[in-house]
mmCIF file of C-alpha atoms in Angstrom:
data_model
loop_
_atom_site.group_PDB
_atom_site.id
_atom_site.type_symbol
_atom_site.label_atom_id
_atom_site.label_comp_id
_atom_site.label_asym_id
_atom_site.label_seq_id
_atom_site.Cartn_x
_atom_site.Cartn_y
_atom_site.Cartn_z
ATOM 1 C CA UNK A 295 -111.496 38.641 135.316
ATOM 2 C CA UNK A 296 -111.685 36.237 138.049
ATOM 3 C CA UNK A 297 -113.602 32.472 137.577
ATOM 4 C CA UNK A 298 -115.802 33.697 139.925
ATOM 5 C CA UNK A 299 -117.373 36.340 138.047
ATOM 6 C CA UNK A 300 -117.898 34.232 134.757
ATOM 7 C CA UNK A 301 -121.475 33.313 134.641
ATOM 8 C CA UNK A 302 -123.867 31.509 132.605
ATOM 9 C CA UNK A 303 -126.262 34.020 130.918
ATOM 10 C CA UNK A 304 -129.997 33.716 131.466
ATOM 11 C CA UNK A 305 -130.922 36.024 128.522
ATOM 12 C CA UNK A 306 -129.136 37.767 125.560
ATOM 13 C CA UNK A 307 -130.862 41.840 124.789
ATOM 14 C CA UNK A 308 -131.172 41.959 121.282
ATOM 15 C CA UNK A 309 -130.650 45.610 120.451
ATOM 16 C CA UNK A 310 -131.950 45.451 116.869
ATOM 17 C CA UNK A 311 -131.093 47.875 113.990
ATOM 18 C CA UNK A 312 -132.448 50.869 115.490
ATOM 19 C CA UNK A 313 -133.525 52.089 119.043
ATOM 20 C CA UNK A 314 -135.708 54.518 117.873
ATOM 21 C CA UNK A 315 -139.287 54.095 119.058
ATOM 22 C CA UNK A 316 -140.886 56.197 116.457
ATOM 23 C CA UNK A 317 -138.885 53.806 113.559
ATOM 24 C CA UNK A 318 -140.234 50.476 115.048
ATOM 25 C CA UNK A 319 -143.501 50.559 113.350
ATOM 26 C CA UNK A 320 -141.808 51.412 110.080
ATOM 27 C CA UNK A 321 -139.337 48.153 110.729
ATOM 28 C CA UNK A 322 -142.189 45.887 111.740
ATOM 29 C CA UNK A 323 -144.454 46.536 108.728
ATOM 30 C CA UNK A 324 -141.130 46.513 106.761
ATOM 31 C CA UNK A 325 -139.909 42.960 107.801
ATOM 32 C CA UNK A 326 -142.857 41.820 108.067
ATOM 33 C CA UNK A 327 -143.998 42.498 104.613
ATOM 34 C CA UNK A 328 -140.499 41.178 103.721
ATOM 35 C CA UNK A 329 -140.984 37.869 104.994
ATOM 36 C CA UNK A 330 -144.222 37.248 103.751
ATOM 37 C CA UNK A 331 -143.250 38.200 99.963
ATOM 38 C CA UNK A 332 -140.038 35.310 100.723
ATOM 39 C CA UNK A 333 -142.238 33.011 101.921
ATOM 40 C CA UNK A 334 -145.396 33.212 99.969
ATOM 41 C CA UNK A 335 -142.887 33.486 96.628
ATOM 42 C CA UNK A 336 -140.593 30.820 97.764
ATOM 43 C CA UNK A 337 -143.870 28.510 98.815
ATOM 44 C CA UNK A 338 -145.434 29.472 95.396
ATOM 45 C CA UNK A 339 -142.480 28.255 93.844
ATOM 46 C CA UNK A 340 -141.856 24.756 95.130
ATOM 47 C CA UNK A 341 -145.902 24.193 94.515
ATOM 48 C CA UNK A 342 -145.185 24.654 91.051
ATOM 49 C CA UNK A 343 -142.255 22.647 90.353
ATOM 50 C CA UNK A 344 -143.929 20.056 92.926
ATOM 51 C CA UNK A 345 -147.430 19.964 90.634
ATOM 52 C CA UNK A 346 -145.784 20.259 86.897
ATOM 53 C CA UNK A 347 -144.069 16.969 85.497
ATOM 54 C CA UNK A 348 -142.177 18.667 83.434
ATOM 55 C CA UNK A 349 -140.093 20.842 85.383
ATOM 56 C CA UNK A 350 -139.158 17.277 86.962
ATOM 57 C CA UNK A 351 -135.549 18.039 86.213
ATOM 58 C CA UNK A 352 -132.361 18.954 88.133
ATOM 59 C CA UNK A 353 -132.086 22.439 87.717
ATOM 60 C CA UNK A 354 -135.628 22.505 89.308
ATOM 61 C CA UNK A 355 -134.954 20.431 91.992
ATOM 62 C CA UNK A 356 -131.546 22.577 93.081
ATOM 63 C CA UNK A 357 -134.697 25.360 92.901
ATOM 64 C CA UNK A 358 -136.845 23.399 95.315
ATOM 65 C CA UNK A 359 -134.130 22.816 97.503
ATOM 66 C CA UNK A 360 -133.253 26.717 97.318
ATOM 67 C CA UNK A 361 -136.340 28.254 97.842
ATOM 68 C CA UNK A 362 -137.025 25.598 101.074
ATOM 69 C CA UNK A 363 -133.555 26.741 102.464
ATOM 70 C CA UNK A 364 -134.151 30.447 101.989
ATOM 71 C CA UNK A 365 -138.186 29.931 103.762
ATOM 72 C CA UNK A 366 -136.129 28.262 106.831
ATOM 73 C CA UNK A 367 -133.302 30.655 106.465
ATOM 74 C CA UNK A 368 -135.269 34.038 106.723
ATOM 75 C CA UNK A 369 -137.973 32.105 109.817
ATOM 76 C CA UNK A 370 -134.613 31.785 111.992
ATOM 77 C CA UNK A 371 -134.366 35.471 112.170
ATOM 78 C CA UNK A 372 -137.748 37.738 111.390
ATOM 79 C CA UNK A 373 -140.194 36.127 113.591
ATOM 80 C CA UNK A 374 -138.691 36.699 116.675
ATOM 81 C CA UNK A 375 -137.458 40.319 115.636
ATOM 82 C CA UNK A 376 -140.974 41.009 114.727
ATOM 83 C CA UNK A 377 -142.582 39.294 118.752
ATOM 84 C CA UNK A 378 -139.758 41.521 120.164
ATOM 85 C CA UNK A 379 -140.961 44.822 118.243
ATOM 86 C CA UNK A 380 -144.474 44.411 118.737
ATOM 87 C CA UNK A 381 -143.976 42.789 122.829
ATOM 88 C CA UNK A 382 -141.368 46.322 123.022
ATOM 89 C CA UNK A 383 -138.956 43.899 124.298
ATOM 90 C CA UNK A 384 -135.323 43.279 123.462
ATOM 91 C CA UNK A 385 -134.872 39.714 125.215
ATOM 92 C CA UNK A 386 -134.377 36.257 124.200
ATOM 93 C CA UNK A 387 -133.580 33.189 126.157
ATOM 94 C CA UNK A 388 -129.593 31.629 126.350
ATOM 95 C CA UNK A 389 -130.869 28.623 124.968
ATOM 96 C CA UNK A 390 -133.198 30.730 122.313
ATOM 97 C CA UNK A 391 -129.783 32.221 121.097
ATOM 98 C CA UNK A 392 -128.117 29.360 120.872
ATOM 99 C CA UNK A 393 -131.002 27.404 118.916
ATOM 100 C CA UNK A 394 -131.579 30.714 116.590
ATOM 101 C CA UNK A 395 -127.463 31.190 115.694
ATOM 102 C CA UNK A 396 -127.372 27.218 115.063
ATOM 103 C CA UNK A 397 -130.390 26.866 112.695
ATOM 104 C CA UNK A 398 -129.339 30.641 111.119
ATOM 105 C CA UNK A 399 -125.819 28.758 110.729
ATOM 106 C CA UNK A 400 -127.500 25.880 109.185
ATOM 107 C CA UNK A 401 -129.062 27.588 106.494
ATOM 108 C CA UNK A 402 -126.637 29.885 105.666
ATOM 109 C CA UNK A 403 -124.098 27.124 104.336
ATOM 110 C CA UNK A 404 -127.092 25.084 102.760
ATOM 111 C CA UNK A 405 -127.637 28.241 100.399
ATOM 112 C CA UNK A 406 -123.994 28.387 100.010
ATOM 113 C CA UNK A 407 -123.336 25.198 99.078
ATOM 114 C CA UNK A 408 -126.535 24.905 96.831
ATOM 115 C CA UNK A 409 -126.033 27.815 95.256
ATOM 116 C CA UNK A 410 -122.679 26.006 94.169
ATOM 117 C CA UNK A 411 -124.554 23.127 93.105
ATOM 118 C CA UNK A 412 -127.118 25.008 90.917
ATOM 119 C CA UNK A 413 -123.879 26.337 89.129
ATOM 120 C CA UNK A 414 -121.772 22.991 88.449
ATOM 121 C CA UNK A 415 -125.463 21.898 86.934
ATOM 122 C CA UNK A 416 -125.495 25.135 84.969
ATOM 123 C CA UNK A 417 -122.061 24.029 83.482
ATOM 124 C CA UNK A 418 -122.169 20.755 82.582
ATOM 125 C CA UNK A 419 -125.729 22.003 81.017
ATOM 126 C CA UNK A 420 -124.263 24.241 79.021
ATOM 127 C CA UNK A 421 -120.168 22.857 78.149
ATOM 128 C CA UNK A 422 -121.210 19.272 78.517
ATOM 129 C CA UNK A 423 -124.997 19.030 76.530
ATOM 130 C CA UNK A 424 -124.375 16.074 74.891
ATOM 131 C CA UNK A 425 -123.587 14.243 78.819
ATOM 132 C CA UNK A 426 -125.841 16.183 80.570
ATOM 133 C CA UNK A 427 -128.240 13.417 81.214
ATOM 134 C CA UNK A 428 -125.921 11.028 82.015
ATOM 135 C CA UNK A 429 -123.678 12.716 84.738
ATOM 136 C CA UNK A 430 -126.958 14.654 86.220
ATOM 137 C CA UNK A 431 -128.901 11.999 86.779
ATOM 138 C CA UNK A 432 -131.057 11.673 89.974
ATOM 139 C CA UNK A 433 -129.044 9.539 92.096
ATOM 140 C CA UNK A 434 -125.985 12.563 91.900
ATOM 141 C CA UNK A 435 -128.383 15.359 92.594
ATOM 142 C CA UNK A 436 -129.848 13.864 95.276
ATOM 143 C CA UNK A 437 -126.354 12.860 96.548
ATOM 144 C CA UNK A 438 -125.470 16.685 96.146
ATOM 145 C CA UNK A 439 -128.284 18.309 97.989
ATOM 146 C CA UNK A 440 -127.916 15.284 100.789
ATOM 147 C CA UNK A 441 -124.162 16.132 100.540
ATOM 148 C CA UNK A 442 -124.989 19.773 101.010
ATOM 149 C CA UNK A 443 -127.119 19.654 103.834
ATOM 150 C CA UNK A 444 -125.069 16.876 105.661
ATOM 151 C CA UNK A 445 -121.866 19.732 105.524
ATOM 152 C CA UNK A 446 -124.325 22.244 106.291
ATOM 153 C CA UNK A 447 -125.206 20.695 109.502
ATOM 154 C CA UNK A 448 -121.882 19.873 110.796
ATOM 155 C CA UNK A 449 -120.723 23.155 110.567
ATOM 156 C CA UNK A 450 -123.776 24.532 112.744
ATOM 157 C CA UNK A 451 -123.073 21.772 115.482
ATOM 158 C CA UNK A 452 -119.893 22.839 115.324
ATOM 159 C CA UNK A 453 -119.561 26.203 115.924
ATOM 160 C CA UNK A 454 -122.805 25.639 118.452
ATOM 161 C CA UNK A 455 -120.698 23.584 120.514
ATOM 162 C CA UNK A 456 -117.757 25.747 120.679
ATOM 163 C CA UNK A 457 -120.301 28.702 121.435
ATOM 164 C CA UNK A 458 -121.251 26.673 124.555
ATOM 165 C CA UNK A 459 -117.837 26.336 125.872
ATOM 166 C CA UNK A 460 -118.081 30.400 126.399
ATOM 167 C CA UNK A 461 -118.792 32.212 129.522
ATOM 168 C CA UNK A 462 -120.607 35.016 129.586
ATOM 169 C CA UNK A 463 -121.093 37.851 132.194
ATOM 170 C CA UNK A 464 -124.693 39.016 132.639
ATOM 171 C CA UNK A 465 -126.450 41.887 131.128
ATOM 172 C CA UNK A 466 -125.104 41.015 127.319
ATOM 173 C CA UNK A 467 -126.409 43.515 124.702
ATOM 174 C CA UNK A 468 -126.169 42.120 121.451
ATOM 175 C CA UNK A 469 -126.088 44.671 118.391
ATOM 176 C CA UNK A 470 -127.998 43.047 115.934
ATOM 177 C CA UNK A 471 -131.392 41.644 115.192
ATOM 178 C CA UNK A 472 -130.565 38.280 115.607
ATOM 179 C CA UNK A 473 -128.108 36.140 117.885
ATOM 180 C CA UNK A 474 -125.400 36.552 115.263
ATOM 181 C CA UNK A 475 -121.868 34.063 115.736
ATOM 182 C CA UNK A 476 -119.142 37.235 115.392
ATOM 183 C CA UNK A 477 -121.024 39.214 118.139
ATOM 184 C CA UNK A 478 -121.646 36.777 120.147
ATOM 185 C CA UNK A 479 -118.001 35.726 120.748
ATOM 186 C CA UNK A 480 -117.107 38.938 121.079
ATOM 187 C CA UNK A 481 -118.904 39.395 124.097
ATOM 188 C CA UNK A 482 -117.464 36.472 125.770
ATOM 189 C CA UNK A 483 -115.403 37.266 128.874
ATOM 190 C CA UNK A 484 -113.535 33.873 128.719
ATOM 191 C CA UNK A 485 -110.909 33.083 125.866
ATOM 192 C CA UNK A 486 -112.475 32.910 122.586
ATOM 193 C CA UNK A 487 -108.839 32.314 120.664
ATOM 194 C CA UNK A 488 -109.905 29.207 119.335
ATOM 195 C CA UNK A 489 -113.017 30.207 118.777
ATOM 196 C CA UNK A 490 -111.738 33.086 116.462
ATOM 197 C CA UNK A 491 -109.952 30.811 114.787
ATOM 198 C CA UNK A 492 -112.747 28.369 113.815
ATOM 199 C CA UNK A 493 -114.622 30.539 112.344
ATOM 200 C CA UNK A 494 -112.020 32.270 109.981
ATOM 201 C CA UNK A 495 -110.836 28.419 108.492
ATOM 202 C CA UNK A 496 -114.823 26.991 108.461
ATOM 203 C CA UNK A 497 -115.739 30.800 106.486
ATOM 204 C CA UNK A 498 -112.774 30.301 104.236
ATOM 205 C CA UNK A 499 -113.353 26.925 103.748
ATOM 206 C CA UNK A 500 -117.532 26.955 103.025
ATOM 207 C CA UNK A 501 -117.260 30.490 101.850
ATOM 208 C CA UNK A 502 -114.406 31.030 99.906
ATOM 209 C CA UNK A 503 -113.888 27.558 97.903
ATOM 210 C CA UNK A 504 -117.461 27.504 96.618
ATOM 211 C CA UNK A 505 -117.325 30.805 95.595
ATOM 212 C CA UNK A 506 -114.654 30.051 93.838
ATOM 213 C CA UNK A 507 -116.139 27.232 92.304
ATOM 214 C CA UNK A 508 -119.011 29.177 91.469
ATOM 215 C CA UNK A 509 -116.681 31.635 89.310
ATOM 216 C CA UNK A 510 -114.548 28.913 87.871
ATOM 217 C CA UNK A 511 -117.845 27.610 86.634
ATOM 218 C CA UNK A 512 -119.234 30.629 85.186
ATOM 219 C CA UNK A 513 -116.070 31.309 83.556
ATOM 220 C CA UNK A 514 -116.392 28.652 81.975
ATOM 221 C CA UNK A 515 -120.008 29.214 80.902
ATOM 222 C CA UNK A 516 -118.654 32.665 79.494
ATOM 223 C CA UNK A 517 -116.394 30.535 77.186
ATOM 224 C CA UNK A 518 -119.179 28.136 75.642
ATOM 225 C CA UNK A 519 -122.187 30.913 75.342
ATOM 226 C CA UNK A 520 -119.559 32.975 72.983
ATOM 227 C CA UNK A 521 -119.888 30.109 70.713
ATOM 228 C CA UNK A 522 -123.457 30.812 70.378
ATOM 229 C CA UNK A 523 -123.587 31.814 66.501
ATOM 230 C CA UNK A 524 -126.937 33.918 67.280
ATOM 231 C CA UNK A 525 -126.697 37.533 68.778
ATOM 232 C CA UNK A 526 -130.227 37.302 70.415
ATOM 233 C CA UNK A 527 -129.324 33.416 72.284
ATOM 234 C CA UNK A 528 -125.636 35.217 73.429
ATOM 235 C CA UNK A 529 -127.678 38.524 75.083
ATOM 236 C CA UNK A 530 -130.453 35.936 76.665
ATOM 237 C CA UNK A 531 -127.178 34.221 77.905
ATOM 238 C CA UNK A 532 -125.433 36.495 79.198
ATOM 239 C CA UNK A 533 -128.298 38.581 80.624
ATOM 240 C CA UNK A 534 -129.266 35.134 82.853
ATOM 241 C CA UNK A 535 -125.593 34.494 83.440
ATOM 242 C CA UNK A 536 -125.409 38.629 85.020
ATOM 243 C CA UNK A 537 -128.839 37.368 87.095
ATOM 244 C CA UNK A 538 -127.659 35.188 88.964
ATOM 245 C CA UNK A 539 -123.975 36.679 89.559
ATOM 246 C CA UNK A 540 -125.693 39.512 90.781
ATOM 247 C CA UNK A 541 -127.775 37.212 93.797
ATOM 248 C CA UNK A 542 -124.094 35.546 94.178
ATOM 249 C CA UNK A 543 -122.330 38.425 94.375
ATOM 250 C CA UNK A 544 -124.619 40.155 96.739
ATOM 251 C CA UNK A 545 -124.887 36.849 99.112
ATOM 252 C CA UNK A 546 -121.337 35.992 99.178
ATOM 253 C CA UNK A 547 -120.384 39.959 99.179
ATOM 254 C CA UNK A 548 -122.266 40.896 102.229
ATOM 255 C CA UNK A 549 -122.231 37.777 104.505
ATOM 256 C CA UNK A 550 -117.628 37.653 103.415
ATOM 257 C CA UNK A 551 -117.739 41.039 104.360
ATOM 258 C CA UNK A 552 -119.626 40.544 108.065
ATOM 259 C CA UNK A 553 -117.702 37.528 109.293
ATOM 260 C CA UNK A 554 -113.965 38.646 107.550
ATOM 261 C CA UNK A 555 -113.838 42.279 108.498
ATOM 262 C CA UNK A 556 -113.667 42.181 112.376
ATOM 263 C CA UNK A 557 -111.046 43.941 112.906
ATOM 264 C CA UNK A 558 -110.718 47.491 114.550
ATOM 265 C CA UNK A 559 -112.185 49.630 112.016
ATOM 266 C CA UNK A 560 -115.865 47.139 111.901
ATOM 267 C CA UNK A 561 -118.915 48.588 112.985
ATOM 268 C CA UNK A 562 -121.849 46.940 114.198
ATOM 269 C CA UNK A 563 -124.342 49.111 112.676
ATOM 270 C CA UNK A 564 -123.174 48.310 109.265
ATOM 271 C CA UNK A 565 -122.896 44.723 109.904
ATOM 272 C CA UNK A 566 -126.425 44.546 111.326
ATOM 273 C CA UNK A 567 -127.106 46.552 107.898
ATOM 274 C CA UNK A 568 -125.249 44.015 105.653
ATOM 275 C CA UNK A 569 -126.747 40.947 107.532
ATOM 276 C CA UNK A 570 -130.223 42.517 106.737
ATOM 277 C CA UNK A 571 -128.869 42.033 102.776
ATOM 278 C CA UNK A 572 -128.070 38.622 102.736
ATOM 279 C CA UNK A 573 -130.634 37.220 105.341
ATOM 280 C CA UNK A 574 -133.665 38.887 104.006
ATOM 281 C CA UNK A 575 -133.306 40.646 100.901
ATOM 282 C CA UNK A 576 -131.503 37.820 99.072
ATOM 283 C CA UNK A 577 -134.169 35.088 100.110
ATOM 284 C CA UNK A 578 -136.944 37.562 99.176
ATOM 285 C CA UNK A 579 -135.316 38.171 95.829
ATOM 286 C CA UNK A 580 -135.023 34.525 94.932
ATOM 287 C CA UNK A 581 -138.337 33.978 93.600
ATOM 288 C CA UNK A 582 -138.220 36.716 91.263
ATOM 289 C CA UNK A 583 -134.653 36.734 89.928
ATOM 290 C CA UNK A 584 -134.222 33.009 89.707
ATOM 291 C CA UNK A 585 -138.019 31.721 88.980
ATOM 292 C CA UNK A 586 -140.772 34.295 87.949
ATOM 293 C CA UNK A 587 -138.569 35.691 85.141
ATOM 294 C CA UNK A 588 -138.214 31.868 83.563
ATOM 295 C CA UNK A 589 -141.239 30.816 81.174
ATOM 296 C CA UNK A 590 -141.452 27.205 82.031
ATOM 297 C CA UNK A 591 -142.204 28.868 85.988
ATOM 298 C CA UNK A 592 -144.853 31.233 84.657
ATOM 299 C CA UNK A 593 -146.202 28.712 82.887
ATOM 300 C CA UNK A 594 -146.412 26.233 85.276
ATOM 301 C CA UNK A 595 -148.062 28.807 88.020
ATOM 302 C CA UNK A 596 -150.548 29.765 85.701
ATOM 303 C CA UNK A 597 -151.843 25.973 85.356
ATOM 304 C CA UNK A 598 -151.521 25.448 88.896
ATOM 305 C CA UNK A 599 -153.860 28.602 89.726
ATOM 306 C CA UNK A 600 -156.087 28.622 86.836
ATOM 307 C CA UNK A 601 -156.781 24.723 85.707
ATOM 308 C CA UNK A 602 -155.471 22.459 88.212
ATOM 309 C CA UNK A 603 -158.070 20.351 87.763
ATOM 310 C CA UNK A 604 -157.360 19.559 84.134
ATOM 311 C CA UNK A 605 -153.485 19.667 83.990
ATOM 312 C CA UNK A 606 -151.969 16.988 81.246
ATOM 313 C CA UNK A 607 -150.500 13.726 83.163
ATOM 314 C CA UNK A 608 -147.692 13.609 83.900
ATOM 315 C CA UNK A 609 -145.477 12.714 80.589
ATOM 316 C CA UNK A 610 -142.550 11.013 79.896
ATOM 317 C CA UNK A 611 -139.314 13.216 79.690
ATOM 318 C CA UNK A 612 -135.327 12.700 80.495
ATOM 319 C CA UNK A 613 -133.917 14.083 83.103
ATOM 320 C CA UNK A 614 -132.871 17.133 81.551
ATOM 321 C CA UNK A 615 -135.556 18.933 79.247
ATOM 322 C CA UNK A 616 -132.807 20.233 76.247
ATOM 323 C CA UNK A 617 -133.860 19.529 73.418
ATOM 324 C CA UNK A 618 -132.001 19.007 70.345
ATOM 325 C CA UNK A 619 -132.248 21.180 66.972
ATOM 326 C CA UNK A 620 -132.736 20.026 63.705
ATOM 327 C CA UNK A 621 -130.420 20.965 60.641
ATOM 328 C CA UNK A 622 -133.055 23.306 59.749
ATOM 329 C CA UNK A 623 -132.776 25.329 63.005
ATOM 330 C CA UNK A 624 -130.225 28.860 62.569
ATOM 331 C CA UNK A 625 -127.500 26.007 64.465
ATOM 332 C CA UNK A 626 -127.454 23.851 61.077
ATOM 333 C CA UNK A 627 -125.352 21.627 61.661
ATOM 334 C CA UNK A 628 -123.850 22.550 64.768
ATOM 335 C CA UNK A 629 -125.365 20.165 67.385
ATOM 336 C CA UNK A 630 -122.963 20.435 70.697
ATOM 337 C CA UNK A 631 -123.641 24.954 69.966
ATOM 338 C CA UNK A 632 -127.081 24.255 69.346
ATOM 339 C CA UNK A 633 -127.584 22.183 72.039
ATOM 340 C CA UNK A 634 -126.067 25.146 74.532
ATOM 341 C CA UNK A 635 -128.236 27.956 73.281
ATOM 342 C CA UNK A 636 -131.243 25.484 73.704
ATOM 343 C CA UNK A 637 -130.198 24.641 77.562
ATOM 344 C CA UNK A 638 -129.718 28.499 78.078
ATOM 345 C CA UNK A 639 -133.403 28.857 76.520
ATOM 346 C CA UNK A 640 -134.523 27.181 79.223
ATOM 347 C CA UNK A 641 -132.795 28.903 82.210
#
């Protein structure tokens, strides 16, 4: 195609996941009630842990962090799906696209990389208990999460700016709900080579080696629980361990599979329908898989809704709330197992 012809788009069509007209209402009340459980649940969550002194800890604060990124993450995407249902309009700006693939971008990685955070804490809880406080103290895990978003937001500018370096010929249809990076240099009419290429080292890179630290950790989480001399602390364990694999495994499984299987047999359909399983359902599920199942949440909920008012100040705790058990506990004398079926108690 001639230099001529390459043009800077005014607007991107976003097609959506259907183009149905009788199945837009269902979508719109679908996504919207969607969003509103992630946020509301997500929201509810960081009140909690904001209001309650004693879930002042690290493995709380990773929470924070995760439920914030997963609000931001799903806002990218479902608000402006939702305007275009309801406005029966498929449009959005060059510069909208750009903005909505960056932030979407942004806070992908960030739940990536502190969902790999909230897993090394997770194992030095539970194979390091009697260190715990010391390594996770609150300079590293603000140094982690500062880490994680600094990363996070290279990698958005970066794949923003070789975005912009695309031309595009007019009329773009976009097959997805949101300005998603893979279809978007798809459609480019200029060479995208390099572009191609960025994106399969940056997905190995932030996809594939925290993943793998992620299993290397739980591996090794496996090994220490099955020292646990108690049959009911091994099944609360391993049935908290199997949790949170499953949110990993269905984040990492569906977004891997989108941005690593482009070649000739991909669909778009089914990667609008995978995209809809790690950009909404996985932030929605958050609150209840990682939070509303744990006591210490509950707990803390309940005195923020019921009495507020007269909530105990705030008292003075370590960083990490393990306790210890006492030689009369089932652990005798067994402090370094006891100490990892009380972190797991906890989780």
């Amino acid at each position: 195609m001639a230099a001529g012809n390459l043009t800077r788009v005014l607007e991107f069509l976003l097609l959506g996941l259907s183009e149905a007209p009788e199945l837009q209402p269902l979508l719109f009340g679908l996504f919207l009630s969607m969003y509103l459980v992630t946020v509301l649940g997500n929201l509810l969550i960081i009140l909690a842990v904001s209001s309650d002194s004693r879930l002042h800890t690290p493995m709380y604060f990773f929470l924070c962090n995760l439920s914030l990124a997963d609000i931001c993450f799903t806002s990218t995407t479902i608000p402006k799906m939702l305007v275009n249902i309801q406005a029966h309009s498929k449009a959005i700006a060059y510069a909208g696209c750009i903005a909505q693939m960056g932030f979407f971008m942004l806070f992908a990685v960030l739940d990536d990389l502190l969902l790999t955070v909230m897993a090394y804490d997770r194992f030095v809880a539970i194979c390091h208990p009697l260190h715990y406080t010391v390594i996770m103290n609150p300079r590293l895990c603000g140094l982690l999460v500062l880490l994680s978003w600094i990363i996070s937001a290279l990698h958005s500018l970066l794949q923003s700016l070789m975005v912009l370096r695309l031309s595009f010929c007019s009329d773009l249809e976009i097959p997805h709900f949101f300005c998603e990076l893979n279809q978007m240099t798809q459609l480019a009419r200029s060479e995208n080579f390099l572009n191609g290429l960025v994106i399969f080292l940056a997905t190995g890179l932030l996809g594939g080696g925290p993943l793998a630290g992620i299993l290397y950790s739980y591996s090794k989480i496996v090994s220490s629980i099955r020292a646990i001399p108690s049959a009911q602390g091994k099944y609360k364990a391993f049935s908290t361990c199997a949790s949170h694999l499953s949110v990993v495994s269905l984040f990492y499984g569906t977004s891997l599979g989108v941005y690593l299987s482009s070649a000739a047999t991909h669909s778009s359909q089914s990667s609008a329908v995978a995209s809809v399983m790690y950009a909404v359902v996985t932030p929605m599920l958050n609150p209840f898989i990682y939070s509303l199942r744990n006591r210490d949440i509950k707990g803390a909920l309940k005195r923020f809704a019921v009495v507020a008012a007269l909530q105990e100040p705030a008292s003075v705790h370590t960083w990490p709330h393990l306790s210890t058990c006492q030689p009369s506990t089932e652990c005798g004398a067994q402090s370094s197992t006891c100490s990892i079926s009380t972190a797991w108690e906890r989780v």
